[in-house]
Coordinates of C-alpha atoms and ligand atoms in Angstrom, one line a residue:
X111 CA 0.0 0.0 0.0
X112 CA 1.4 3.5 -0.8
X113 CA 2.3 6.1 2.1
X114 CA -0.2 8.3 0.6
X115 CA -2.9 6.3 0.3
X116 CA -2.5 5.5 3.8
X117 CA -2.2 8.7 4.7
X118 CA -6.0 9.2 2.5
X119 CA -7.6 6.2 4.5
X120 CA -6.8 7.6 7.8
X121 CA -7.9 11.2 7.0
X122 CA -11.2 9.0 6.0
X123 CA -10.7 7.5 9.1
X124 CA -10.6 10.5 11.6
X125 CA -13.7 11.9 9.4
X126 CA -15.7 9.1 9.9
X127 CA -15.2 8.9 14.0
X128 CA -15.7 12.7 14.3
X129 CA -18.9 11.9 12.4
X130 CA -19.8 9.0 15.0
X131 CA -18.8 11.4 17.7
X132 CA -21.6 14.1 17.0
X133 CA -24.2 11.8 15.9
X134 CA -23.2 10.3 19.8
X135 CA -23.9 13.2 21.0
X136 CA -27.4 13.8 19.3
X137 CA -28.6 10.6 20.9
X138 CA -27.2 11.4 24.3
X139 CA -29.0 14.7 24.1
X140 CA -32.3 13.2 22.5
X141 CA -31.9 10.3 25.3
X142 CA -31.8 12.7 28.3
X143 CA -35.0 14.3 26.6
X144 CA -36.8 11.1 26.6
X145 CA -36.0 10.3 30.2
X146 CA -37.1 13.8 31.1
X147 CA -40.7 13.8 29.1
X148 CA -40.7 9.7 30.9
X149 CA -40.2 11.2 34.3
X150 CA -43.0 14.0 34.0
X151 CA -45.6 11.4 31.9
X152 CA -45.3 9.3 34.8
X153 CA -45.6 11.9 37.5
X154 CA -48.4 13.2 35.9
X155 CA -49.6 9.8 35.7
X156 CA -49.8 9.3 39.3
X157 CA -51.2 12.3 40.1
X158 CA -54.2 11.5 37.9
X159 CA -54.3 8.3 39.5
X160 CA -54.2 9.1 43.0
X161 CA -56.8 12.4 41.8
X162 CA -59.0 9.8 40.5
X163 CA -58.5 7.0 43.7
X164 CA -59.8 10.4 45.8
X165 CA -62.8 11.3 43.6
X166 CA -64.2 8.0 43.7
X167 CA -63.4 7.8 47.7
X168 CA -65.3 10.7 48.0
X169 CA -68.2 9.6 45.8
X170 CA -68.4 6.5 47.5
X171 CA -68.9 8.6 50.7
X172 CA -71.2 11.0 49.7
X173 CA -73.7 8.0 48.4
X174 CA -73.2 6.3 51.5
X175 CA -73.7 9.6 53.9
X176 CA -76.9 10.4 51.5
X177 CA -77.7 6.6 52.1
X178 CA -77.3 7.0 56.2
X179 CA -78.6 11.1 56.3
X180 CA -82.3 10.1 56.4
X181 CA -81.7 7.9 60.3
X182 CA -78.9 10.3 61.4
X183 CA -78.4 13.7 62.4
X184 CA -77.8 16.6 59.9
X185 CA -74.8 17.7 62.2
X186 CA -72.7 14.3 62.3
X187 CA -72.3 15.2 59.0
X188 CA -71.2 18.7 59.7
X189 CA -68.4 17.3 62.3
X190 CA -67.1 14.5 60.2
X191 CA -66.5 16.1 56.6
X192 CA -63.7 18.7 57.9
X193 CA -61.8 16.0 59.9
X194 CA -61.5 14.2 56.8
X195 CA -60.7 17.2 54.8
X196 CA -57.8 17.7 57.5
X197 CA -56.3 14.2 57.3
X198 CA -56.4 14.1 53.9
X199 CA -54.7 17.9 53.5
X200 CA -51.7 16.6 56.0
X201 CA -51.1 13.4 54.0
X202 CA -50.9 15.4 50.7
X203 CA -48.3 17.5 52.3
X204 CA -46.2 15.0 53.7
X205 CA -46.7 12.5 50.3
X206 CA -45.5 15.9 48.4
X207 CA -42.3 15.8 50.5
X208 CA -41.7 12.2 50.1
X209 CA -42.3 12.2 46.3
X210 CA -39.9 15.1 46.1
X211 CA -37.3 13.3 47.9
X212 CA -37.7 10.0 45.7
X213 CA -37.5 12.3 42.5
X214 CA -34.4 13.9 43.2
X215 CA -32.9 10.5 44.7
X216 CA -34.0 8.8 41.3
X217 CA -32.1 11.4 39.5
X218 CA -33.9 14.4 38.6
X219 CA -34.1 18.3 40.0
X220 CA -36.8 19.4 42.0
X221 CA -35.1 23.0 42.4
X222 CA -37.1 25.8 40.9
X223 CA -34.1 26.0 38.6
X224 CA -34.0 23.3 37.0
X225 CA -37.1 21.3 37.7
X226 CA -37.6 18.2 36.2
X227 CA -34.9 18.1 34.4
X228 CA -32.1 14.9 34.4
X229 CA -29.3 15.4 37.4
X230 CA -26.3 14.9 34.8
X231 CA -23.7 15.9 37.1
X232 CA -24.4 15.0 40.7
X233 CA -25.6 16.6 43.5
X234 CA -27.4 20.0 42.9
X235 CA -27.0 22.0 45.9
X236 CA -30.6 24.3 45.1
X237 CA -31.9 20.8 45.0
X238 CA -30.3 19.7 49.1
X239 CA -30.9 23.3 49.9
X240 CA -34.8 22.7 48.9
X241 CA -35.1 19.0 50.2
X242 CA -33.7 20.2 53.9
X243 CA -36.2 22.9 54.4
Ligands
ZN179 ZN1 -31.5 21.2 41.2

């Protein structure tokens, strides 16, 4: 083979891989997007799940207070409905805290900076700051 030819095949070569290398770099970005748009469908997800798990809760109880209203009192009603309301205010809050924590611990922000988006280079520190309020 002659020296310039090899010279030709390796300038080819060194094309070729700088090719690879940007078109690496297109899927790592396009990955990192599809993880991202993953994380929020299934986020969103869950909150439709759990919004739908409480609606029907609540129907449920309204049928069976309508059901029970014509032998009871009209203020057992009155007393019970904001208890409930409470409990299930507090356990939003602390299930919001939780579900933050688990987000940033399966690699994603939950600053206001960068929200939702993939943690590519480690700890964030708006993220710790956030999570130890
Ligand atoms: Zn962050």
């Amino acid at each position: 083979m002659e020296k310039n030819n090899l010279f030709k095949r390796m300038d080819q070569l060194e094309t070729h891989v700088g090719g690879l290398h940007s078109e690496l770099g297109e899927m790592k970005l396009l990955i990192k997007a599809l993880l991202e748009e993953n994380k929020r469908l299934s986020i969103e997800n869950q909150q439709l799940r759990d919004l739908f798990k409480r609606e029907s809760l609540l129907a449920v109880e309204e049928a069976s207070v309508e059901e029970t209203e014509a032998h009871e009192a009209p203020q057992q009603k009155a007393a019970d409905m904001p208890a409930a309301a409470e409990e299930l205010l507090g356990t939003a809050v602390g299930e919001g805290h939780d579900n933050l924590a688990r987000l940033y611990h399966e690699g994603f922000h939950i600053c206001n900076v960068y929200y939702g988006h993939l943690r590519t280079e480690g700890d964030c520190l708006f993220c710790l700051s956030f999570l130890n309020k």
